[in-house]
Short mmCIF file of C-alpha atoms in Angstrom, two decimals:
data_model
loop_
_atom_site.label_atom_id
_atom_site.label_comp_id
_atom_site.label_asym_id
_atom_site.label_seq_id
_atom_site.Cartn_x
_atom_site.Cartn_y
_atom_site.Cartn_z
CA MET A 10 175.34 108.05 -10.56
CA LYS A 11 174.18 105.34 -8.23
CA ARG A 12 170.61 106.62 -8.39
CA ASN A 13 170.70 106.78 -12.17
CA ALA A 14 171.91 103.22 -12.30
CA LEU A 15 169.01 102.20 -10.06
CA VAL A 16 166.46 103.97 -12.28
CA LEU A 17 168.02 102.36 -15.32
CA GLY A 18 167.90 98.99 -13.63
CA LEU A 19 164.21 99.45 -12.76
CA ALA A 20 163.40 100.52 -16.27
CA MET A 21 165.20 97.51 -17.67
CA SER A 22 163.46 95.10 -15.34
CA ALA A 23 160.14 96.64 -16.38
CA THR A 24 160.85 96.26 -20.08
CA ALA A 25 162.20 92.77 -19.51
CA GLN A 26 158.73 91.51 -18.64
CA ALA A 27 156.82 94.09 -20.66
CA GLY A 28 153.56 92.80 -22.02
CA ASP A 29 150.46 93.92 -23.84
CA VAL A 30 147.06 94.53 -22.35
CA GLN A 31 143.94 94.89 -24.50
CA VAL A 32 141.47 97.19 -22.81
CA ALA A 33 137.81 97.57 -23.80
CA VAL A 34 136.76 101.08 -22.78
CA ALA A 35 133.28 102.58 -22.49
CA ALA A 36 132.88 105.40 -25.00
CA ASN A 37 132.38 108.08 -22.32
CA PHE A 38 135.80 107.31 -20.84
CA MET A 39 137.72 107.56 -24.13
CA ALA A 40 139.69 110.75 -23.45
CA PRO A 41 140.90 109.96 -19.91
CA ALA A 42 141.71 106.36 -20.92
CA LYS A 43 144.00 107.60 -23.67
CA GLN A 44 145.90 109.84 -21.24
CA ILE A 45 146.15 107.11 -18.63
CA ALA A 46 147.45 104.66 -21.24
CA GLN A 47 150.23 107.07 -22.14
CA HIS A 48 151.31 107.43 -18.49
CA PHE A 49 150.95 103.69 -18.01
CA GLU A 50 153.24 102.86 -20.89
CA ARG A 51 155.85 105.37 -19.78
CA ASP A 52 155.79 104.27 -16.14
CA THR A 53 155.51 100.49 -16.46
CA GLY A 54 156.88 99.63 -19.90
CA HIS A 55 153.73 97.65 -20.65
CA LYS A 56 151.68 98.56 -23.68
CA ALA A 57 147.93 99.19 -23.43
CA THR A 58 145.82 98.85 -26.60
CA LEU A 59 142.45 100.56 -26.22
CA SER A 60 139.19 99.73 -28.00
CA PHE A 61 136.16 101.96 -27.54
CA GLY A 62 132.46 101.24 -27.75
CA GLY A 63 129.12 101.28 -25.98
CA THR A 64 129.10 99.05 -22.91
CA GLY A 65 126.34 96.80 -24.29
CA LYS A 66 128.22 96.29 -27.54
CA LEU A 67 131.48 95.56 -25.74
CA TYR A 68 129.65 93.04 -23.58
CA ALA A 69 128.31 91.22 -26.65
CA GLN A 70 131.79 91.19 -28.18
CA ILE A 71 133.40 89.85 -24.99
CA ARG A 72 130.79 87.10 -24.66
CA ASN A 73 131.57 86.13 -28.24
CA GLY A 74 135.31 85.85 -27.93
CA ALA A 75 136.69 89.38 -28.39
CA PRO A 76 140.37 89.47 -27.39
CA PHE A 77 140.03 91.86 -24.44
CA ASP A 78 141.91 91.41 -21.16
CA VAL A 79 140.23 94.18 -19.19
CA MET A 80 136.91 95.99 -19.42
CA LEU A 81 136.36 99.56 -18.25
CA ALA A 82 132.58 99.61 -18.37
CA GLY A 83 130.30 102.63 -18.40
CA ASP A 84 128.21 101.13 -15.61
CA ASP A 85 128.53 98.76 -12.67
CA THR A 86 125.96 96.15 -13.74
CA THR A 87 127.77 94.86 -16.84
CA PRO A 88 131.02 93.85 -15.08
CA ALA A 89 128.95 92.23 -12.32
CA ARG A 90 126.97 90.35 -14.94
CA LEU A 91 130.14 89.20 -16.71
CA GLU A 92 131.51 87.97 -13.41
CA ALA A 93 128.29 86.12 -12.55
CA GLU A 94 128.27 84.46 -15.97
CA GLY A 95 131.86 83.33 -15.56
CA GLY A 96 133.28 85.64 -18.24
CA ALA A 97 135.31 87.75 -15.84
CA LEU A 98 137.65 87.03 -12.94
CA ALA A 99 135.94 87.14 -9.55
CA GLY A 100 137.40 89.57 -7.06
CA THR A 101 138.95 91.93 -9.61
CA ARG A 102 135.98 94.28 -9.94
CA PHE A 103 136.24 97.84 -8.60
CA THR A 104 134.80 101.31 -9.26
CA TYR A 105 137.37 103.35 -11.17
CA ALA A 106 135.24 106.44 -11.68
CA THR A 107 131.89 107.90 -10.64
CA GLY A 108 130.19 110.11 -13.18
CA ARG A 109 128.39 113.40 -12.59
CA LEU A 110 125.24 114.37 -14.44
CA VAL A 111 124.80 117.84 -15.93
CA LEU A 112 121.85 119.63 -17.49
CA TRP A 113 123.50 121.52 -20.30
CA SER A 114 122.65 123.92 -23.11
CA ALA A 115 124.96 125.19 -25.82
CA ARG A 116 123.20 128.55 -25.40
CA PRO A 117 124.67 130.76 -22.68
CA GLY A 118 122.14 131.76 -20.03
CA LEU A 119 119.45 129.19 -20.89
CA VAL A 120 120.22 126.80 -18.03
CA ASP A 121 120.41 128.38 -14.57
CA ASP A 122 122.53 126.92 -11.79
CA LYS A 123 119.51 125.39 -10.00
CA GLY A 124 117.81 123.73 -12.94
CA GLU A 125 114.71 125.96 -12.72
CA VAL A 126 114.63 126.01 -16.52
CA LEU A 127 112.98 122.57 -16.34
CA LYS A 128 109.99 124.09 -14.55
CA LYS A 129 109.68 127.01 -16.92
CA GLY A 130 109.57 124.63 -19.83
CA GLU A 131 110.69 127.10 -22.48
CA PHE A 132 112.12 124.47 -24.77
CA LYS A 133 110.90 122.10 -27.45
CA HIS A 134 113.35 119.23 -27.13
CA ILE A 135 115.34 117.91 -24.21
CA ALA A 136 117.98 115.28 -25.01
CA ILE A 137 118.65 112.34 -22.73
CA ALA A 138 120.60 109.15 -23.21
CA ASN A 139 118.31 106.13 -23.50
CA PRO A 140 117.63 105.24 -19.84
CA ARG A 141 117.37 101.57 -20.75
CA LEU A 142 120.93 101.55 -22.07
CA ALA A 143 122.87 104.34 -20.43
CA PRO A 144 123.34 104.98 -16.68
CA TYR A 145 123.36 108.73 -17.37
CA GLY A 146 119.91 108.39 -18.94
CA ALA A 147 118.63 106.44 -15.94
CA ALA A 148 120.11 109.10 -13.63
CA ALA A 149 118.34 111.82 -15.62
CA ILE A 150 115.00 110.04 -15.15
CA GLU A 151 115.67 109.69 -11.42
CA THR A 152 116.52 113.38 -11.19
CA LEU A 153 113.31 114.42 -12.97
CA THR A 154 111.31 112.04 -10.80
CA ALA A 155 112.88 113.46 -7.63
CA ARG A 156 111.98 116.97 -8.81
CA ARG A 157 108.44 115.79 -9.77
CA LEU A 158 108.95 117.00 -13.31
CA LEU A 159 109.01 113.74 -15.24
CA ASP A 160 105.41 113.91 -16.47
CA ALA A 161 105.74 117.52 -17.56
CA VAL A 162 108.98 117.01 -19.48
CA GLN A 163 108.66 113.47 -20.84
CA ALA A 164 106.79 114.41 -24.01
CA ARG A 165 109.72 116.56 -25.08
CA PHE A 166 112.38 113.86 -24.74
CA VAL A 167 114.63 113.04 -27.64
CA GLN A 168 116.53 109.90 -26.82
CA ALA A 169 120.10 109.35 -27.84
CA ASP A 170 121.61 105.94 -27.96
CA ASN A 171 124.44 106.91 -25.69
CA ILE A 172 125.70 109.91 -23.80
CA ALA A 173 127.99 110.95 -26.69
CA GLN A 174 125.01 111.29 -29.00
CA ALA A 175 122.99 113.16 -26.36
CA HIS A 176 125.84 115.67 -26.21
CA GLN A 177 125.78 115.91 -30.02
CA PHE A 178 122.03 116.66 -30.10
CA VAL A 179 122.59 119.58 -27.72
CA ALA A 180 125.89 120.77 -29.23
CA THR A 181 124.30 121.07 -32.69
CA GLY A 182 121.37 123.03 -31.20
CA ASN A 183 118.79 120.49 -32.35
CA ALA A 184 117.81 120.03 -28.71
CA GLU A 185 117.89 123.27 -26.71
CA LEU A 186 119.16 121.42 -23.67
CA GLY A 187 119.88 117.95 -22.42
CA PHE A 188 121.32 115.74 -19.72
CA VAL A 189 124.96 114.93 -20.44
CA ALA A 190 128.03 113.85 -18.50
CA LEU A 191 130.19 116.41 -16.74
CA SER A 192 133.20 114.66 -18.28
CA GLN A 193 132.00 115.72 -21.74
CA LEU A 194 132.03 119.40 -20.82
CA MET A 195 135.35 119.56 -18.98
CA LYS A 196 138.19 121.18 -20.83
CA ASN A 197 141.48 121.47 -18.96
CA GLY A 198 139.70 121.00 -15.66
CA LYS A 199 137.05 123.69 -16.35
CA LEU A 200 133.47 123.75 -17.63
CA GLY A 201 133.39 124.72 -21.31
CA GLU A 202 130.95 126.94 -23.19
CA GLY A 203 127.18 127.21 -22.90
CA SER A 204 125.21 127.08 -19.65
CA ALA A 205 124.95 124.22 -17.20
CA TRP A 206 123.45 122.92 -13.97
CA VAL A 207 125.60 120.30 -12.31
CA VAL A 208 122.91 118.00 -10.87
CA PRO A 209 123.43 117.37 -7.13
CA ALA A 210 124.58 113.79 -6.64
CA SER A 211 121.82 113.33 -4.04
CA LEU A 212 119.11 113.43 -6.74
CA HIS A 213 120.08 110.11 -8.34
CA GLN A 214 121.87 106.83 -7.71
CA PRO A 215 125.63 107.17 -8.13
CA ILE A 216 126.78 106.60 -11.72
CA ARG A 217 129.46 104.04 -10.94
CA GLN A 218 131.76 102.82 -13.68
CA ASP A 219 133.44 99.53 -12.85
CA ALA A 220 136.50 97.81 -14.22
CA VAL A 221 137.06 94.05 -14.28
CA ILE A 222 139.63 91.58 -15.64
CA ILE A 223 138.16 89.41 -18.40
CA ASP A 224 138.86 85.67 -18.67
CA LYS A 225 141.38 86.24 -21.45
CA GLY A 226 143.42 88.51 -19.15
CA LYS A 227 143.88 85.79 -16.54
CA GLY A 228 147.51 85.48 -15.45
CA LYS A 229 148.66 88.34 -17.68
CA PRO A 230 151.05 90.61 -15.75
CA ALA A 231 150.16 93.57 -17.98
CA ALA A 232 146.46 93.21 -17.14
CA GLU A 233 147.15 93.16 -13.41
CA ALA A 234 149.56 96.10 -13.79
CA TRP A 235 146.83 98.08 -15.60
CA MET A 236 144.29 97.48 -12.84
CA LYS A 237 146.84 98.49 -10.21
CA TYR A 238 147.81 101.57 -12.18
CA LEU A 239 144.17 102.59 -12.50
CA LYS A 240 143.90 102.68 -8.70
CA GLY A 241 147.06 104.80 -8.36
CA ASP A 242 147.34 108.56 -7.77
CA LYS A 243 148.45 109.45 -11.29
CA ALA A 244 145.46 107.78 -12.91
CA LYS A 245 143.12 109.25 -10.27
CA ALA A 246 144.39 112.76 -11.00
CA VAL A 247 143.67 112.28 -14.71
CA ILE A 248 140.20 110.87 -14.00
CA LYS A 249 139.36 113.80 -11.69
CA SER A 250 140.54 116.37 -14.23
CA PHE A 251 137.86 115.06 -16.59
CA GLY A 252 135.05 115.71 -14.13
CA TYR A 253 134.65 112.26 -12.61
CA GLU A 254 134.80 111.53 -8.92
CA VAL A 255 137.11 108.80 -7.68
CA MET B 25 107.33 87.38 -28.28
CA LEU B 26 106.76 90.75 -29.88
CA ALA B 27 105.62 93.53 -27.55
CA PRO B 28 103.31 96.43 -28.55
CA ALA B 29 106.37 98.69 -28.88
CA ASP B 30 107.82 96.23 -31.41
CA PHE B 31 104.62 96.26 -33.49
CA ALA B 32 104.57 100.07 -33.37
CA ALA B 33 108.14 100.11 -34.71
CA LEU B 34 107.28 97.61 -37.47
CA TRP B 35 104.29 99.71 -38.53
CA LEU B 36 106.36 102.90 -38.50
CA THR B 37 109.09 101.26 -40.56
CA ALA B 38 106.58 100.07 -43.16
CA LYS B 39 105.09 103.56 -43.29
CA LEU B 40 108.49 105.22 -43.67
CA ALA B 41 109.61 102.81 -46.40
CA THR B 42 106.34 103.22 -48.32
CA VAL B 43 106.27 107.02 -48.19
CA THR B 44 109.97 107.19 -49.09
CA THR B 45 109.62 104.80 -52.02
CA LEU B 46 106.61 106.64 -53.45
CA LEU B 47 108.35 110.00 -53.14
CA LEU B 48 111.49 108.59 -54.71
CA LEU B 49 109.57 107.20 -57.68
CA LEU B 50 107.97 110.62 -58.10
CA ILE B 51 111.26 112.54 -57.89
CA GLY B 52 113.50 109.86 -59.33
CA THR B 53 111.59 109.17 -62.55
CA PRO B 54 111.99 112.61 -64.17
CA LEU B 55 115.54 112.79 -62.86
CA ALA B 56 116.38 109.37 -64.32
CA TRP B 57 114.71 110.34 -67.60
CA TRP B 58 116.77 113.49 -67.84
CA LEU B 59 120.00 111.65 -66.96
CA ALA B 60 119.23 108.98 -69.55
CA ARG B 61 118.36 111.34 -72.42
CA THR B 62 120.45 114.45 -71.92
CA ARG B 63 123.58 115.35 -73.82
CA SER B 64 124.26 118.18 -71.41
CA TRP B 65 127.61 118.59 -69.72
CA TRP B 66 125.76 118.46 -66.39
CA LYS B 67 124.95 114.76 -66.79
CA GLY B 68 128.26 113.69 -65.23
CA PRO B 69 128.23 115.97 -62.18
CA LEU B 70 124.53 115.40 -61.42
CA GLY B 71 124.87 111.62 -61.81
CA ALA B 72 127.81 111.72 -59.40
CA VAL B 73 125.82 113.74 -56.83
CA VAL B 74 122.96 111.22 -57.01
CA ALA B 75 125.43 108.38 -56.31
CA LEU B 76 127.17 110.15 -53.41
CA PRO B 77 125.04 108.67 -50.58
CA ILE B 78 126.51 105.25 -51.45
CA VAL B 79 129.97 106.56 -50.60
CA LEU B 80 129.22 108.27 -47.30
CA PRO B 81 128.86 106.05 -44.23
CA PRO B 82 125.23 106.43 -43.07
CA THR B 83 126.14 107.81 -39.64
CA VAL B 84 128.35 110.42 -41.33
CA LEU B 85 125.53 111.38 -43.70
CA GLY B 86 123.20 111.50 -40.69
CA PHE B 87 125.56 113.71 -38.73
CA TYR B 88 125.78 116.28 -41.52
CA LEU B 89 122.01 116.17 -41.97
CA LEU B 90 121.73 116.93 -38.26
CA LEU B 91 123.96 119.97 -38.76
CA LEU B 92 122.25 121.08 -41.99
CA LEU B 93 118.67 120.62 -40.77
CA GLY B 94 119.36 121.93 -37.25
CA PRO B 95 118.60 125.47 -36.02
CA ASN B 96 122.09 126.67 -36.97
CA GLY B 97 122.14 124.98 -40.38
CA PRO B 98 121.09 126.69 -43.62
CA VAL B 99 118.29 124.22 -44.34
CA GLY B 100 117.08 124.41 -40.73
CA ARG B 101 116.96 128.22 -40.92
CA PHE B 102 114.97 127.96 -44.13
CA THR B 103 112.43 125.44 -42.79
CA GLU B 104 111.93 127.57 -39.69
CA TRP B 105 111.49 130.69 -41.80
CA ALA B 106 109.02 128.82 -44.03
CA GLY B 107 106.98 127.84 -40.98
CA ILE B 108 107.67 124.11 -41.30
CA GLY B 109 109.74 124.06 -38.13
CA LEU B 110 112.81 121.95 -37.63
CA LEU B 111 113.01 118.53 -39.26
CA PRO B 112 115.24 116.45 -36.94
CA PHE B 113 113.37 114.27 -34.43
CA SER B 114 110.26 114.10 -36.63
CA PHE B 115 108.79 111.65 -39.12
CA GLY B 116 109.16 114.27 -41.84
CA GLY B 117 112.86 114.54 -41.07
CA LEU B 118 113.28 110.79 -41.43
CA VAL B 119 111.52 110.92 -44.79
CA VAL B 120 113.91 113.63 -46.01
CA GLY B 121 116.92 111.65 -44.77
CA SER B 122 115.65 108.39 -46.29
CA VAL B 123 114.91 109.99 -49.66
CA LEU B 124 118.48 111.29 -49.87
CA TYR B 125 119.95 108.05 -48.59
CA SER B 126 118.03 105.74 -50.93
CA MET B 127 118.07 108.04 -53.98
CA PRO B 128 120.77 106.19 -55.98
CA PHE B 129 119.02 102.86 -55.49
CA VAL B 130 115.91 104.20 -57.20
CA VAL B 131 117.34 106.55 -59.81
CA GLN B 132 120.01 104.26 -61.22
CA PRO B 133 117.86 101.23 -62.15
CA ILE B 134 115.27 103.50 -63.81
CA GLN B 135 117.99 105.43 -65.63
CA ASN B 136 119.54 102.18 -66.91
CA ALA B 137 116.15 100.97 -68.10
CA PHE B 138 115.46 104.24 -69.95
CA GLU B 139 118.91 104.12 -71.56
CA ALA B 140 118.34 100.54 -72.69
CA ILE B 141 115.23 101.59 -74.66
CA GLY B 142 117.29 103.68 -77.05
CA ASP B 143 115.95 106.20 -79.55
CA GLY B 144 114.11 103.77 -81.85
CA PRO B 145 110.79 103.20 -80.03
CA LEU B 146 110.53 106.90 -79.14
CA GLU B 147 111.16 107.97 -82.73
CA ALA B 148 108.57 105.47 -83.89
CA ALA B 149 106.11 106.97 -81.41
CA ALA B 150 106.93 110.44 -82.71
CA THR B 151 106.28 109.43 -86.32
CA LEU B 152 102.88 108.16 -85.14
CA ARG B 153 102.33 111.71 -83.86
CA ALA B 154 102.55 110.89 -80.16
CA ALA B 155 103.27 113.99 -78.11
CA PRO B 156 106.46 113.70 -75.98
CA LEU B 157 104.48 113.23 -72.77
CA ASP B 158 102.26 110.62 -74.43
CA ALA B 159 105.32 108.78 -75.76
CA PHE B 160 106.84 108.88 -72.29
CA PHE B 161 103.84 107.30 -70.57
CA SER B 162 102.71 104.87 -73.27
CA VAL B 163 106.12 103.80 -74.62
CA ALA B 164 109.03 104.59 -72.31
CA VAL B 165 107.47 103.75 -68.94
CA PRO B 166 106.00 100.36 -69.98
CA LEU B 167 109.29 99.38 -71.63
CA ALA B 168 111.21 100.40 -68.50
CA ARG B 169 108.96 98.33 -66.26
CA PRO B 170 111.69 95.95 -64.98
CA GLY B 171 113.77 98.99 -64.02
CA PHE B 172 110.85 100.45 -62.07
CA LEU B 173 110.34 97.17 -60.27
CA THR B 174 114.01 96.93 -59.29
CA ALA B 175 113.93 100.57 -58.18
CA THR B 176 110.84 100.02 -56.03
CA VAL B 177 112.26 96.90 -54.41
CA LEU B 178 115.68 98.43 -53.74
CA GLY B 179 114.27 101.76 -52.51
CA PHE B 180 111.88 100.02 -50.14
CA ALA B 181 114.38 97.44 -48.89
CA HIS B 182 117.15 99.99 -48.45
CA THR B 183 114.88 102.21 -46.35
CA VAL B 184 113.71 99.29 -44.18
CA GLY B 185 117.34 98.39 -43.54
CA GLU B 186 118.40 101.96 -42.83
CA PHE B 187 120.00 102.54 -39.45
CA GLY B 188 122.78 105.09 -39.28
CA VAL B 189 120.89 108.06 -40.67
CA VAL B 190 117.85 107.42 -38.49
CA LEU B 191 120.02 106.94 -35.44
CA MET B 192 121.62 110.33 -35.97
CA ILE B 193 118.56 112.47 -36.77
CA GLY B 194 115.75 110.41 -35.22
CA GLY B 195 115.92 110.83 -31.46
CA ASN B 196 114.29 107.43 -30.87
CA ILE B 197 110.75 108.76 -30.33
CA PRO B 198 107.97 106.13 -30.24
CA ASP B 199 105.60 106.29 -33.26
CA GLN B 200 107.66 109.12 -34.75
CA THR B 201 111.22 107.98 -35.31
CA ARG B 202 111.71 104.68 -33.46
CA VAL B 203 111.97 102.32 -36.42
CA VAL B 204 112.72 98.60 -36.27
CA SER B 205 116.46 98.81 -36.92
CA VAL B 206 116.94 101.27 -34.05
CA LEU B 207 114.77 99.20 -31.71
CA ILE B 208 116.69 95.99 -32.50
CA TYR B 209 119.90 97.86 -31.74
CA ASP B 210 118.39 99.00 -28.43
CA HIS B 211 117.40 95.45 -27.53
CA VAL B 212 120.93 94.25 -28.28
CA GLU B 213 122.58 97.10 -26.37
CA ALA B 214 120.29 96.39 -23.41
CA MET B 215 121.39 92.72 -23.68
CA ASP B 216 117.78 91.73 -24.23
CA TYR B 217 118.75 89.24 -26.90
CA ALA B 218 115.49 87.23 -26.96
CA GLN B 219 113.54 90.37 -27.85
CA ALA B 220 116.12 91.28 -30.49
CA HIS B 221 115.87 87.82 -32.10
CA TRP B 222 112.07 88.01 -32.29
CA LEU B 223 112.06 91.46 -33.83
CA ALA B 224 114.88 90.70 -36.28
CA GLY B 225 113.03 87.54 -37.29
CA GLY B 226 109.81 89.51 -37.71
CA MET B 227 111.63 92.08 -39.85
CA VAL B 228 113.08 89.40 -42.14
CA VAL B 229 109.70 87.68 -42.59
CA PHE B 230 107.96 91.00 -43.27
CA ALA B 231 110.57 92.10 -45.81
CA PHE B 232 110.51 88.71 -47.51
CA LEU B 233 106.72 88.84 -47.89
CA VAL B 234 106.78 92.35 -49.35
CA LEU B 235 109.53 91.51 -51.82
CA LEU B 236 107.87 88.22 -52.78
CA ALA B 237 104.59 90.01 -53.46
CA LEU B 238 106.36 92.54 -55.69
CA TYR B 239 108.14 89.87 -57.70
CA LEU B 240 104.98 87.78 -58.10
CA LEU B 241 103.06 90.85 -59.25
CA ASN B 242 105.73 91.56 -61.83
CA SER B 243 105.87 88.07 -63.33
CA ARG B 244 102.05 87.95 -63.53
CA GLY B 245 102.06 91.38 -65.18
CA ARG B 246 104.50 90.15 -67.80
CA ARG B 247 102.51 87.05 -68.67
CA ALA B 248 99.35 89.11 -69.17
#
């Protein structure tokens, strides 16, 4: 009885100061963010409203007054830039997830587990996310450069605007294979269909995704609670189950 | 200022819009003629199909084109069988997408112009023993001139401004599928706003000049 009363009391104190937090989320983190938001609401009583988009677009919206309290970016340069420009709170930035790159084909058996398929070159199109815009695209270029295959493969690039579209090009079979994010292929903690080579992390710079509190989130308890929750074990378990490293 | 890649995208966009507009005038004119003159039951359904691209969001249209034209889609299987290869990620694919996407903007003005002519002038031509084809070219087409002009302008402009379809089936390949709208989007996403402003400005000036030339040509043609 006593314990129940305590739990009830905690729950009440949480709802007493319950607030809203508006979170801008990079498109590649959509699925885990939704799960984390559910846990977050249940555990803290705060409500998290999620908006999704490409990191560059979210940046433009934030710089032009979008009502976001927190940004979960798809890279680590955008939050740093926001902070340097005075649009984000200094000292709140941290890496909430590190992405893994995968060479993937929807066709079983096309991609071997060492990526030798790149040398054989038996494909017409290889999809990558635009390296200028997407960290996964830049990582793909670094991987090809490290393997000394960039010149051989470059002419067969089809560039997607983001990692979601790169996945789509491969999933529809229009590109035989492509570099995508491991998080896109994970279903219930396992790799889905097709064939894949999980690129060793040593072949490219780490794909760090950083979170930061935006100016508008200053002094909001719900924003601080969200950042704290994101660092906690429950959130980390969700993030890992989607194929990110934490 | 504009970089070589920007000029390449401008040139490609002009090429795409020109090819698309010419093809649309070629396909759209007989289609509009039929829609304007027919008493068939099929007029309603076919007219509705022509107007459908206005309803679908461009990225949605593009996504289904990607499925249809891809190696697992019926059209993709056909083009591969016919030896054309697959259309996505090629200039030809963009032309196909643009023709579908801009179809209503070309067919409808021409159809309206044909309908406005009515039966009178064509019957008069027939009594003067003009063959149907002769009557079409020497009576109907000149009378429908304003409709053709509107169709040309709208078809061209709509293709220049196209983004969603190209984004979905293009693959952002220089000189093949990287048109101005996609490149501006890239500049913005990369937070390279100065470059985006220059290119967007260049696009507006270019489009204005083309449209102005068309309108001037038309008003001179009328005076003559």
